[in-house]
Amino acid sequence: MGLVGQRLAVTDAESLQRVLGGRWSWVREQVREALCDPLFAPVFDLSVDEHRDRVLEQARAIATTPGPRFLFPKDYGGEQEVGAAITAFETQALGDLSLLVKTGVQWGLFGGAINHLGTEQHRSAYLERIMDLDLIGCFAMTETGHGSDVQSIRTTATYDAGSEEFVIHTPDDDARKDYIGNAARHGQAAVVFAQLVTQDESRGVHAFFVPIRETAGKPCAGVSIEDCGHKAGLNGVDNGRLAFNQVRVPRTALLDRYGSVDVDGTYSSPIESETRRFFTMLGTLVQGRISVSGAAVSAAKTALTIAVRYALTRRQFKAPGSDDEVLLLDFLQHQRRLLPALASTYALHFAQTALVARLHAVFNGDEADDDSELARRKLETLAAGIKSTTTWHATHTIQTCREACGGAGYLSVNRLPQLKADTDVFTTFEGDNTVLLQLVAKTLLTNYQAEFGELDTIGTVRFVADQVVETVIERTGSRALLQRLLDAVPGHDEEASLRDRGYQLSLFEWREKHMLEGAARRLRAGISDGGDPFQVFNATQDHLLAAARAHIDRIVLDEFAAAIEGCEDEEIKALLDLVCDLHVMAMMERDRAWFLEHGRLTPARAKAVISTVNELCGQLRPHARLLVDAFAIPDLLLGAPIALASGSVQAAAVQ
Ligand SMILES: Cc1cc2nc3c(=O)[nH]c(=O)nc-3n(C[C@H](O)[C@H](O)[C@H](O)COP(=O)(O)OP(=O)(O)OC[C@H]3O[C@@H](n4cnc5c(N)ncnc54)[C@H](O)[C@@H]3O)c2cc1C
């Protein structure tokens, strides 16, 4: 640690904060400043109604800031800077997550659907009012009977050529729109997803602008609204259930960018295949998934800031021969609980930053090396994988932080119970994580080649069974920065240090390739043995999910390593190198059985992984406070008294 320890003595949290801030650091500053108003201070003992009122008031305040406008085109009063919008959202997640989700529904989902699925007439009619929160809306996709399988929803929108209207109808309780944000109290309209029927033919899922409440707040004729009631968390969001009884809306209510209906009922679409059209429509809404992912990283940062700061003031048990009790963070096991989670939060921060940059490039049409459809397909796959990883990470990390704070962690005033309750559902909404990982595996197995979305499960299995080519690893743009490290990897594992970055990168890449090829082989073997494609797929599901995880683990490491390579401040670079090593070693420790089974770790090296984790924890211990302070969470938002009682960065670092 010598050199690193000495060098890091002069490192301050602000310089590390600048490195974390990245391209849209000015937005982070803007949002932090806006949230440092007592209106946004954390509260925990409100009734559901009070919480909903407070969140609405906060949302109105956010509507006066530039944040929401970044999402929308300049022609309609927006700023059209999607990377800035997602960064603003991620920063807003340092505050009340109910506010975050309510505004996410309003601007990201409701506004996003009007913007991306609608055309000029819809944008000019609604976007300005949506940005101003003058028109509050819902995104009504999920039904009681169908959540993950959206293509099977059963609400219908039947065109009546006589009146030039669509009739929106809920055939039974299973087809009610369920869990819909903003529906129970504040929503005036909804983007409703329904099966479009015209000239007696079903044309698949389309989206419609449907008013749900009159000005006075009463439901519109034919619309029934139920309150979902108290939830495990996010109780400042008014989730509700919507049902439609032959509700008539004009022909122009169809958001018709990807499919339109003429006055006489003739249907036309720029995309012929119904399935492909459906996935193209969903793909335009990818920003929602990326936003939730960013919010999960922010929530993990908040929890870690609280737990690490507490661990630097809380003492238990005297060391023999000493009058002083020991600081929690000086116990190895406490370091092992918090510091690898902190290291992985850094890794995911950089992976998320790269994902946002890719979203920005794809939406701006400035991805140089890809055709735009392929670029979108890659973005959607990456977003699905990173979202699963960050939200699971947040769930585990927040629980760990709660336990690491003992009884104090269980008190609402210290934020952790609320953070746990509010982020729990991040693993479910914007796509259930397990279902998303299957999507990642399917896309990887088909090497992004197939017409996107045309392949259902059976199609994927058949496609893979017909392929003889080897699985190709999808490389991110960041790989170019890493080539020097990869070129220096020795031929034999034993000759490489466990902490050699090139070795780590090549090991993770090898694991991904091995798992993908193994899954493909199992699918092929199942089919050539005459198996039913669905059964074959189902019997391989565990392998497919493991391969998807290995893919994302590799991408996250690539992005973290590339960010370190690109870092110009040598002191920060040295610190981030340690953090990255701990991230990798902790993952290898977790998966060492797999690496042993596959001959990539000897028993002696597997044991060395464990001792390296211990060593790295010890080396990072003096910098723990600095690492969380660089997240720059304002005290007002942090709220937790146990996090605010501790001293300065320097004081903590030298203890
Ligand atoms: C608080 C909250 C807010 C929400 N807000 C909105 C909103 O504003 N608008 C909206 O439209 N929706 C909203 N939703 C709905 C949300 O998007 C769905 O809950 C989500 O898509 C999952 O659907 P489901 O609940 O039907 O779960 P299901 O799809 O029934 O999944 C249940 C379980 O089965 C597993 N599973 C499903 N399929 C497979 C498979 N093929 N293989 C293996 N496992 C599988 C899943 O992993 C999961 O663990 C919200 C939900 C909540 C809880």
XYZ file of C-alpha atoms and ligand atoms in Angstrom:
708
model
C 0.000 0.000 0.000
C 3.015 2.291 0.621
C 3.064 4.353 -2.554
C -0.658 4.325 -2.980
C -1.245 5.297 0.645
C 1.195 8.201 0.466
C -0.114 9.495 -2.819
C -3.693 9.280 -1.738
C -3.024 11.411 1.318
C -3.242 14.433 -0.986
C -6.344 13.293 -2.802
C -9.507 15.144 -1.870
C -13.099 14.125 -2.360
C -13.729 17.019 -4.759
C -11.246 15.803 -7.383
C -12.710 12.311 -7.246
C -16.190 13.831 -7.424
C -15.135 15.615 -10.636
C -14.037 12.321 -12.183
C -17.360 10.732 -11.239
C -19.300 13.739 -12.536
C -18.369 13.129 -16.155
C -19.836 14.869 -19.186
C -23.023 16.070 -17.496
C -21.509 17.071 -14.146
C -23.087 20.533 -14.540
C -26.502 18.854 -14.472
C -25.610 16.979 -11.312
C -24.706 20.327 -9.704
C -27.931 21.946 -10.886
C -30.111 19.174 -9.504
C -28.222 18.946 -6.208
C -28.693 22.664 -5.745
C -32.397 22.489 -6.547
C -32.895 19.627 -4.086
C -31.155 21.501 -1.270
C -34.434 23.175 -0.390
C -36.197 22.067 2.800
C -39.127 21.054 0.576
C -37.028 18.031 -0.448
C -35.700 17.015 2.979
C -36.433 13.335 3.716
C -39.541 12.614 5.813
C -40.770 9.218 6.923
C -43.889 9.460 9.026
C -46.500 10.820 6.639
C -49.819 9.189 5.907
C -50.305 7.944 2.350
C -52.432 10.991 1.493
C -49.979 13.447 3.020
C -47.107 11.765 1.229
C -48.915 11.936 -2.121
C -49.701 15.629 -1.584
C -46.130 16.398 -0.656
C -44.738 14.540 -3.655
C -47.085 16.407 -5.994
C -45.938 19.714 -4.513
C -42.306 18.659 -4.952
C -43.016 17.574 -8.541
C -44.456 21.012 -9.271
C -41.227 22.544 -7.993
C -39.166 20.193 -10.202
C -41.317 21.220 -13.182
C -39.911 24.741 -12.881
C -36.307 23.460 -13.221
C -34.621 22.610 -16.544
C -34.485 18.825 -15.766
C -37.737 17.679 -17.427
C -37.119 19.789 -20.533
C -33.915 17.933 -21.404
C -36.039 14.973 -22.473
C -38.076 16.740 -25.108
C -37.453 18.213 -28.577
C -36.577 21.883 -28.970
C -39.508 22.436 -31.348
C -41.906 21.885 -28.463
C -40.104 23.879 -25.761
C -37.675 21.173 -24.672
C -33.859 21.086 -24.588
C -33.338 17.718 -26.345
C -30.331 16.511 -24.358
C -31.284 13.001 -23.308
C -27.962 12.293 -21.568
C -28.512 15.359 -19.398
C -32.083 14.245 -18.675
C -31.029 10.817 -17.427
C -28.196 12.327 -15.384
C -30.677 14.753 -13.805
C -32.977 11.862 -12.985
C -30.136 9.833 -11.484
C -29.211 12.788 -9.261
C -32.807 13.359 -8.271
C -32.712 9.784 -6.931
C -30.642 11.094 -4.024
C -33.944 12.460 -2.687
C -37.351 10.880 -2.050
C -37.754 7.965 -4.435
C -41.531 8.444 -4.544
C -40.896 11.835 -6.110
C -38.474 10.219 -8.502
C -40.942 7.579 -9.616
C -43.831 10.024 -9.922
C -41.801 12.343 -12.114
C -40.418 9.349 -14.015
C -43.959 8.280 -14.854
C -44.954 11.813 -15.839
C -42.028 12.864 -17.999
C -40.208 9.648 -18.832
C -43.093 7.267 -19.469
C -46.197 9.341 -20.206
C -44.322 12.197 -21.914
C -41.856 9.735 -23.471
C -44.672 7.700 -25.028
C -46.348 10.813 -26.490
C -43.003 12.010 -27.830
C -41.731 8.722 -29.273
C -44.906 6.896 -30.273
C -46.956 9.935 -31.285
C -46.530 12.306 -34.201
C -46.471 16.094 -34.663
C -50.151 16.524 -33.786
C -49.686 14.780 -30.408
C -46.433 16.489 -29.569
C -47.739 19.973 -30.285
C -50.976 19.304 -28.417
C -49.498 17.849 -25.233
C -45.738 18.120 -24.676
C -45.602 21.689 -23.361
C -48.412 20.960 -20.885
C -46.735 17.721 -19.836
C -43.426 19.475 -19.130
C -45.258 22.121 -17.074
C -47.210 19.467 -15.164
C -50.358 21.139 -16.367
C -51.385 17.784 -17.847
C -50.619 14.894 -15.486
C -50.610 11.483 -17.080
C -50.167 7.747 -16.718
C -48.445 5.033 -18.679
C -50.988 2.211 -18.736
C -49.329 -0.872 -20.142
C -49.378 -3.641 -17.499
C -52.585 -5.567 -16.898
C -53.562 -7.703 -13.931
C -53.132 -10.789 -16.088
C -50.087 -9.755 -18.115
C -47.005 -7.945 -16.847
C -43.844 -9.375 -18.381
C -45.655 -10.665 -21.457
C -46.962 -7.326 -22.700
C -47.672 -8.617 -26.185
C -50.513 -10.687 -24.733
C -52.412 -7.811 -23.096
C -56.150 -7.954 -23.729
C -57.518 -4.404 -23.607
C -58.962 -3.682 -27.055
C -59.163 -0.528 -29.157
C -61.684 -1.205 -31.927
C -62.051 1.300 -34.737
C -65.591 2.412 -35.574
C -65.462 3.910 -39.084
C -69.015 5.255 -38.723
C -68.091 7.670 -35.938
C -64.330 7.798 -36.709
C -63.579 6.776 -33.149
C -61.750 4.045 -31.299
C -63.648 2.162 -28.641
C -61.358 1.303 -25.706
C -62.602 -1.685 -23.753
C -61.544 -3.893 -20.848
C -63.065 -7.333 -21.480
C -62.667 -8.638 -17.906
C -60.855 -8.047 -14.621
C -57.686 -9.742 -15.828
C -57.394 -7.072 -18.522
C -57.589 -4.125 -16.100
C -54.562 -1.850 -16.212
C -52.811 -2.490 -12.914
C -50.212 -0.765 -10.670
C -50.445 2.317 -12.876
C -48.548 5.326 -11.477
C -50.537 8.603 -11.191
C -53.818 6.723 -11.801
C -55.282 6.670 -8.295
C -55.387 10.430 -7.671
C -53.675 12.868 -9.989
C -53.733 11.530 -13.549
C -55.916 13.370 -16.054
C -55.067 11.170 -19.027
C -53.268 7.942 -19.825
C -51.323 6.461 -22.672
C -53.209 3.168 -22.859
C -51.690 0.143 -24.594
C -54.321 -1.995 -26.306
C -54.803 -4.502 -29.125
C -55.852 -2.454 -32.135
C -58.730 -3.944 -34.139
C -59.837 -2.413 -37.420
C -61.888 -3.842 -40.284
C -62.315 -6.933 -38.090
C -58.607 -7.595 -38.049
C -56.299 -7.445 -35.044
C -53.152 -5.371 -35.665
C -51.310 -5.929 -32.401
C -50.452 -3.650 -29.492
C -50.690 0.108 -30.076
C -50.826 3.121 -27.753
C -53.734 5.571 -27.375
C -54.159 8.901 -25.616
C -57.171 8.437 -23.354
C -58.547 11.069 -20.941
C -59.356 9.400 -17.593
C -60.498 12.279 -15.382
C -62.605 15.359 -15.884
C -61.282 18.703 -14.694
C -63.028 18.373 -11.344
C -61.253 15.056 -10.719
C -64.217 12.763 -11.410
C -63.424 9.736 -13.645
C -64.509 10.227 -17.277
C -67.617 8.375 -18.454
C -66.899 4.664 -18.832
C -63.591 4.804 -16.931
C -63.347 3.059 -13.543
C -60.464 3.894 -11.284
C -59.393 1.956 -8.189
C -56.611 2.819 -5.774
C -53.948 0.089 -5.383
C -53.696 1.213 -1.766
C -50.742 0.963 0.588
C -47.572 -0.531 -0.897
C -44.320 -1.839 0.600
C -42.684 1.436 -0.463
C -43.101 4.385 -2.817
C -46.287 5.394 -1.038
C -45.999 8.947 -2.318
C -46.972 7.584 -5.745
C -50.685 7.079 -6.363
C -50.752 3.718 -8.151
C -54.138 2.631 -9.386
C -56.157 0.264 -11.529
C -57.976 1.403 -14.657
C -60.811 -0.258 -16.534
C -62.585 0.999 -19.656
C -66.166 0.254 -20.560
C -66.624 1.038 -24.274
C -64.822 4.374 -23.913
C -64.813 6.346 -27.150
C -61.821 8.437 -28.225
C -61.269 10.178 -31.574
C -59.277 8.539 -34.388
C -56.439 10.992 -33.636
C -56.015 9.424 -30.164
C -53.933 6.657 -31.749
C -50.246 7.482 -31.246
C -49.536 6.755 -34.864
C -45.813 6.944 -35.483
C -45.584 3.190 -36.110
C -49.096 2.417 -37.320
C -52.067 4.479 -38.460
C -55.713 3.973 -39.324
C -57.364 5.901 -42.177
C -60.832 7.371 -41.871
C -62.287 4.281 -43.558
C -60.408 1.961 -41.193
C -57.534 0.956 -43.476
C -54.448 0.147 -41.440
C -50.898 1.004 -42.519
C -47.481 0.855 -40.866
C -43.875 1.544 -41.898
C -43.001 -1.795 -40.221
C -44.656 -4.819 -41.730
C -44.043 -7.460 -39.066
C -46.348 -7.096 -36.079
C -43.780 -8.459 -33.616
C -41.012 -6.300 -34.950
C -43.263 -3.256 -34.812
C -44.097 -4.042 -31.208
C -40.434 -4.332 -30.191
C -39.538 -1.184 -32.114
C -42.240 0.694 -30.206
C -41.019 -0.626 -26.864
C -37.421 0.095 -27.856
C -38.122 3.819 -28.151
C -38.959 3.768 -24.440
C -35.564 2.345 -23.408
C -34.723 5.552 -21.538
C -37.090 4.485 -18.712
C -35.080 1.352 -18.054
C -31.816 3.289 -18.109
C -33.277 5.850 -15.694
C -34.252 3.200 -13.155
C -30.780 1.734 -13.447
C -29.206 5.122 -12.647
C -31.581 5.596 -9.735
C -30.545 2.207 -8.315
C -26.879 3.227 -8.388
C -27.743 6.493 -6.609
C -29.720 4.670 -3.921
C -26.788 2.311 -3.309
C -24.526 5.365 -2.971
C -26.821 6.889 -0.362
C -26.971 3.672 1.676
C -23.199 3.217 1.530
C -22.568 6.809 2.520
C -24.708 6.312 5.609
C -23.215 2.943 6.541
C -19.569 3.876 5.923
C -19.838 7.137 7.826
C -21.508 5.341 10.714
C -18.829 2.650 10.689
C -16.256 5.421 11.099
C -17.817 6.749 14.305
C -19.457 3.718 15.905
C -17.249 1.683 18.250
C -17.807 -1.778 19.742
C -15.563 -4.067 21.835
C -12.247 -3.095 23.352
C -9.127 -4.494 21.764
C -7.095 -6.413 24.388
C -4.596 -4.129 26.099
C -6.340 -0.991 24.947
C -8.820 1.355 26.598
C -10.332 2.238 23.260
C -13.183 0.415 21.669
C -12.721 -0.547 18.052
C -14.285 1.385 15.192
C -16.668 -0.841 13.248
C -14.796 -0.242 10.028
C -11.621 -1.614 11.618
C -13.176 -5.067 11.861
C -12.189 -7.070 8.813
C -15.646 -8.510 8.380
C -17.210 -5.065 8.453
C -14.795 -3.984 5.732
C -15.686 -7.121 3.780
C -19.374 -6.283 3.940
C -19.143 -2.644 2.956
C -16.034 -2.146 0.836
C -16.667 -4.693 -1.951
C -20.207 -3.285 -2.241
C -18.690 0.187 -2.445
C -16.202 -0.995 -5.077
C -18.972 -2.528 -7.193
C -21.006 0.665 -6.846
C -18.061 2.510 -8.399
C -17.905 -0.079 -11.184
C -21.618 0.267 -11.860
C -21.395 4.051 -11.756
C -18.953 3.971 -14.674
C -20.943 1.315 -16.549
C -24.086 3.411 -16.114
C -22.268 6.551 -17.305
C -21.155 4.709 -20.444
C -24.695 3.432 -20.993
C -26.112 6.954 -20.749
C -23.490 8.199 -23.217
C -24.490 5.423 -25.612
C -28.176 6.269 -25.242
C -27.377 9.897 -25.974
C -25.350 8.981 -29.063
C -27.978 6.582 -30.416
C -30.869 8.987 -29.846
C -28.862 11.790 -31.461
C -28.006 9.510 -34.378
C -24.259 9.975 -33.877
C -23.105 6.389 -33.392
C -20.385 6.299 -36.017
C -19.779 2.617 -36.592
C -23.220 1.058 -36.651
C -26.341 1.212 -38.684
C -28.956 2.828 -36.527
C -31.155 -0.220 -36.044
C -28.251 -2.368 -34.934
C -27.108 0.405 -32.596
C -30.566 0.505 -31.021
C -30.643 -3.257 -30.631
C -27.300 -3.193 -28.846
C -28.419 -0.329 -26.643
C -31.613 -2.122 -25.629
C -29.717 -5.309 -24.797
C -27.170 -3.432 -22.754
C -29.860 -1.441 -20.962
C -31.709 -4.639 -20.038
C -28.554 -6.232 -18.659
C -27.226 -3.213 -16.781
C -30.664 -2.455 -15.300
C -30.884 -5.996 -13.880
C -27.396 -5.759 -12.430
C -27.715 -2.315 -10.853
C -31.137 -2.926 -9.325
C -30.149 -6.290 -7.817
C -26.958 -4.668 -6.581
C -28.958 -1.879 -4.919
C -31.269 -4.367 -3.217
C -28.373 -6.395 -1.791
C -26.261 -3.395 -0.894
C -29.007 -1.533 0.936
C -29.826 -4.636 2.981
C -26.130 -5.044 3.822
C -25.907 -1.387 4.864
C -28.998 -1.729 7.036
C -27.461 -4.677 8.877
C -24.093 -2.936 9.074
C -25.743 -0.124 11.035
C -27.272 -2.507 13.581
C -30.348 -1.247 15.397
C -29.714 2.325 14.274
C -30.085 1.123 10.702
C -33.614 0.000 11.466
C -34.804 3.448 12.563
C -36.699 5.289 9.878
C -34.934 8.530 10.707
C -31.736 6.931 9.394
C -33.217 6.446 5.907
C -32.221 2.820 5.317
C -35.650 1.195 5.894
C -37.252 3.594 3.407
C -34.483 3.116 0.879
C -34.916 -0.635 1.159
C -38.681 -0.461 0.743
C -38.605 2.042 -2.112
C -35.924 0.391 -4.244
C -37.176 -3.171 -3.787
C -39.542 -2.940 -6.759
C -36.815 -1.585 -9.056
C -36.009 -5.248 -9.765
C -39.577 -5.712 -11.074
C -40.798 -2.599 -12.854
C -39.377 -1.337 -16.133
C -38.962 -5.040 -16.891
C -38.579 -7.895 -14.415
C -34.860 -8.607 -14.036
C -35.035 -12.326 -14.773
C -37.096 -11.735 -17.892
C -34.694 -8.983 -18.979
C -31.682 -11.256 -18.607
C -33.354 -13.802 -20.876
C -33.724 -11.065 -23.439
C -29.999 -10.364 -23.124
C -29.133 -14.052 -23.593
C -31.392 -14.418 -26.637
C -29.891 -11.372 -28.323
C -26.339 -12.509 -27.630
C -27.021 -15.988 -28.957
C -28.366 -14.607 -32.182
C -25.418 -12.202 -32.390
C -27.876 -9.352 -32.887
C -28.268 -10.644 -36.429
C -31.888 -11.630 -36.586
C -34.505 -9.078 -37.384
C -34.963 -7.653 -33.935
C -37.933 -8.995 -32.086
C -38.905 -11.422 -34.830
C -37.547 -14.305 -32.875
C -39.698 -15.592 -30.062
C -38.363 -18.301 -27.800
C -38.933 -21.054 -30.332
C -37.517 -18.965 -33.163
C -34.404 -18.256 -31.090
C -33.818 -21.933 -30.381
C -34.220 -22.837 -34.054
C -31.929 -19.992 -35.083
C -29.215 -21.078 -32.654
C -29.629 -24.734 -33.629
C -28.948 -23.815 -37.262
C -25.810 -21.826 -36.531
C -22.395 -23.358 -36.863
C -20.443 -20.158 -36.317
C -18.807 -19.484 -32.981
C -20.361 -17.014 -30.616
C -18.943 -13.566 -31.197
C -18.232 -11.386 -28.204
C -19.746 -7.933 -28.555
C -17.039 -5.399 -27.807
C -17.800 -1.942 -26.499
C -16.096 1.151 -27.858
C -14.082 1.258 -24.629
C -12.181 -1.892 -25.567
C -9.779 0.098 -27.733
C -8.498 1.805 -24.589
C -7.824 -1.578 -23.018
C -5.911 -3.258 -25.822
C -2.526 -2.387 -24.322
C -3.503 -4.201 -21.125
C -4.831 -7.222 -22.983
C -1.712 -7.486 -25.168
C 0.471 -7.767 -22.070
C -1.342 -10.790 -20.595
C 1.017 -13.768 -20.197
C 0.140 -17.044 -21.901
C -0.371 -18.980 -18.655
C -2.697 -17.904 -15.844
C -0.092 -18.800 -13.231
C 2.306 -16.226 -14.617
C -0.188 -13.381 -14.234
C -0.802 -11.530 -11.021
C -4.417 -11.789 -9.875
C -4.409 -8.015 -9.891
C -3.208 -7.679 -13.467
C -6.010 -5.810 -15.202
C -5.351 -7.434 -18.568
C -5.569 -10.876 -16.960
C -8.853 -9.954 -15.269
C -10.328 -8.589 -18.497
C -9.341 -11.632 -20.518
C -10.600 -14.015 -17.812
C -14.022 -12.364 -17.725
C -14.203 -12.377 -21.506
C -13.262 -16.047 -21.619
C -15.956 -16.897 -19.081
C -18.606 -15.068 -21.094
C -17.632 -16.804 -24.319
C -17.449 -20.195 -22.630
C -20.896 -19.802 -21.064
C -22.517 -18.539 -24.246
C -21.044 -21.315 -26.328
C -22.055 -23.871 -23.717
C -25.634 -22.604 -23.739
C -25.701 -22.636 -27.550
C -24.355 -26.211 -27.562
C -27.064 -27.323 -25.141
C -29.756 -25.748 -27.288
C -28.365 -27.364 -30.435
C -28.028 -30.772 -28.778
C -31.587 -30.568 -27.458
C -32.950 -29.850 -30.915
C -30.875 -32.490 -32.693
C -32.149 -35.029 -30.142
C -35.624 -34.170 -31.411
C -36.635 -32.026 -28.409
C -39.503 -29.584 -28.469
C -37.933 -26.083 -28.852
C -39.807 -24.625 -25.900
C -38.806 -27.517 -23.609
C -35.221 -27.306 -24.830
C -35.133 -23.578 -24.098
C -36.704 -24.068 -20.704
C -34.238 -26.818 -19.808
C -31.365 -24.437 -20.620
C -32.753 -21.382 -18.813
C -30.260 -21.488 -15.917
C -27.349 -21.603 -18.347
C -28.758 -18.764 -20.440
C -29.184 -16.509 -17.429
C -25.671 -17.293 -16.182
C -24.307 -16.415 -19.638
C -26.201 -13.109 -19.640
C -24.798 -12.290 -16.205
C -21.277 -13.145 -17.320
C -21.754 -10.836 -20.309
C -22.817 -7.933 -18.127
C -20.060 -8.589 -15.558
C -17.554 -8.367 -18.407
C -19.067 -5.180 -19.835
C -19.102 -3.530 -16.400
C -15.440 -4.417 -15.891
C -14.553 -3.156 -19.378
C -16.221 0.175 -18.704
C -14.651 0.597 -15.279
C -11.187 -0.328 -16.578
C -11.592 2.031 -19.537
C -12.633 4.892 -17.258
C -9.516 4.292 -15.170
C -7.321 4.156 -18.270
C -8.789 7.475 -19.385
C -8.282 9.144 -16.005
C -5.681 11.902 -16.184
C -5.128 12.412 -12.462
C -2.513 9.845 -11.381
C -3.562 9.887 -7.715
C -7.193 9.270 -8.497
C -6.173 6.622 -10.995
C -4.184 4.763 -8.328
C -7.131 4.849 -5.952
C -9.588 3.693 -8.613
C -7.206 0.876 -9.535
C -7.498 -0.450 -5.988
C -11.270 -0.066 -6.072
C -11.458 -1.932 -9.372
C -9.233 -4.728 -8.036
C -11.537 -5.167 -5.070
C -14.594 -5.218 -7.349
C -13.005 -7.967 -9.472
C -11.564 -10.010 -6.613
C -14.867 -9.987 -4.726
C -16.641 -11.282 -7.839
C -14.003 -13.941 -8.375
C -14.276 -14.926 -4.733
C -18.047 -15.299 -5.105
C -17.666 -17.366 -8.294
C -14.465 -19.197 -7.444
C -16.170 -22.605 -7.548
C -16.991 -21.997 -11.198
C -13.445 -20.889 -12.034
C -12.061 -23.959 -10.203
C -14.469 -26.282 -11.996
C -13.391 -24.867 -15.317
C -9.669 -25.033 -14.607
C -9.090 -21.277 -14.571
C -8.140 -21.170 -10.881
C -5.975 -23.698 -9.082
C -6.919 -24.405 -5.443
C -3.921 -22.346 -4.311
C -4.894 -19.404 -6.503
C -8.507 -19.631 -5.360
C -7.274 -19.247 -1.788
C -5.108 -16.353 -2.875
C -8.250 -14.621 -4.179
C -9.659 -14.693 -0.636
C -6.534 -13.250 0.907
C -6.345 -10.603 -1.829
C -9.868 -9.450 -0.942
C -8.746 -9.093 2.680
C -5.626 -7.210 1.658
C -7.538 -4.829 -0.590
C -10.098 -4.151 2.114
C -7.251 -3.156 4.405
C -5.758 -0.906 1.745
C -9.019 0.836 1.004
C -10.091 1.202 4.615
C -8.289 4.569 5.093
C -9.990 5.917 1.977
C -13.501 4.719 2.671
C -14.744 8.104 3.842
C -13.289 9.849 0.843
C -14.824 7.305 -1.502
C -18.326 7.929 -0.183
C -17.860 11.683 0.168
C -17.035 11.821 -3.531
C -20.660 10.812 -4.188
C -21.386 14.368 -2.995
C -24.739 13.706 -1.403
C -25.853 16.922 0.288
C -26.388 16.558 4.059
C -29.961 17.783 3.708
C -30.763 14.862 1.411
C -28.723 12.337 3.335
C -30.778 13.210 6.389
C -29.686 10.272 8.551
C -28.342 11.552 11.885
C -25.967 8.566 12.089
C -24.314 9.724 8.879
C -24.037 13.347 9.873
C -22.375 12.960 13.238
C -18.944 12.072 11.896
C -15.946 14.318 11.268
C -14.104 15.517 8.211
C -12.733 13.421 5.376
C -9.118 13.912 6.397
C -9.780 13.080 10.042
C -11.543 9.866 9.123
C -8.904 8.866 6.601
C -6.048 8.919 9.105
C -7.780 7.091 11.942
C -45.014 -0.021 -7.686
C -45.254 -0.417 -9.090
C -45.417 0.555 -10.052
C -45.697 0.192 -11.382
N -45.964 1.167 -12.301
C -46.401 0.815 -13.531
C -46.854 1.815 -14.453
O -46.865 3.024 -14.162
N -47.285 1.406 -15.674
C -47.291 0.087 -16.043
O -47.691 -0.203 -17.150
N -46.875 -0.880 -15.188
C -46.446 -0.553 -13.942
N -46.041 -1.524 -13.050
C -46.103 -2.929 -13.461
C -44.747 -3.590 -13.641
O -44.136 -3.117 -14.806
C -44.986 -5.121 -13.648
O -45.285 -5.486 -12.319
C -43.777 -5.879 -14.157
O -43.634 -5.720 -15.543
C -43.879 -7.390 -13.848
O -45.093 -7.921 -14.264
P -45.963 -8.828 -13.267
O -46.132 -8.084 -12.002
O -47.169 -9.235 -14.000
O -45.040 -10.086 -12.971
P -44.973 -11.446 -13.797
O -44.680 -11.152 -15.213
O -46.166 -12.265 -13.476
O -43.700 -12.122 -13.134
C -43.753 -12.779 -11.863
C -42.502 -13.611 -11.665
O -42.410 -14.608 -12.671
C -41.153 -14.607 -13.290
N -41.292 -14.902 -14.724
C -42.183 -14.369 -15.605
N -41.975 -14.854 -16.837
C -40.923 -15.702 -16.754
C -40.207 -16.513 -17.678
N -40.503 -16.521 -18.985
N -39.185 -17.248 -17.225
C -38.831 -17.237 -15.923
N -39.457 -16.489 -15.008
C -40.487 -15.722 -15.403
C -40.613 -13.193 -13.103
O -39.174 -13.225 -13.064
C -41.210 -12.793 -11.759
O -40.337 -13.161 -10.724
C -45.742 -1.182 -11.739
C -45.548 -2.163 -10.763
C -45.320 -1.801 -9.457
C -45.172 -2.883 -8.432
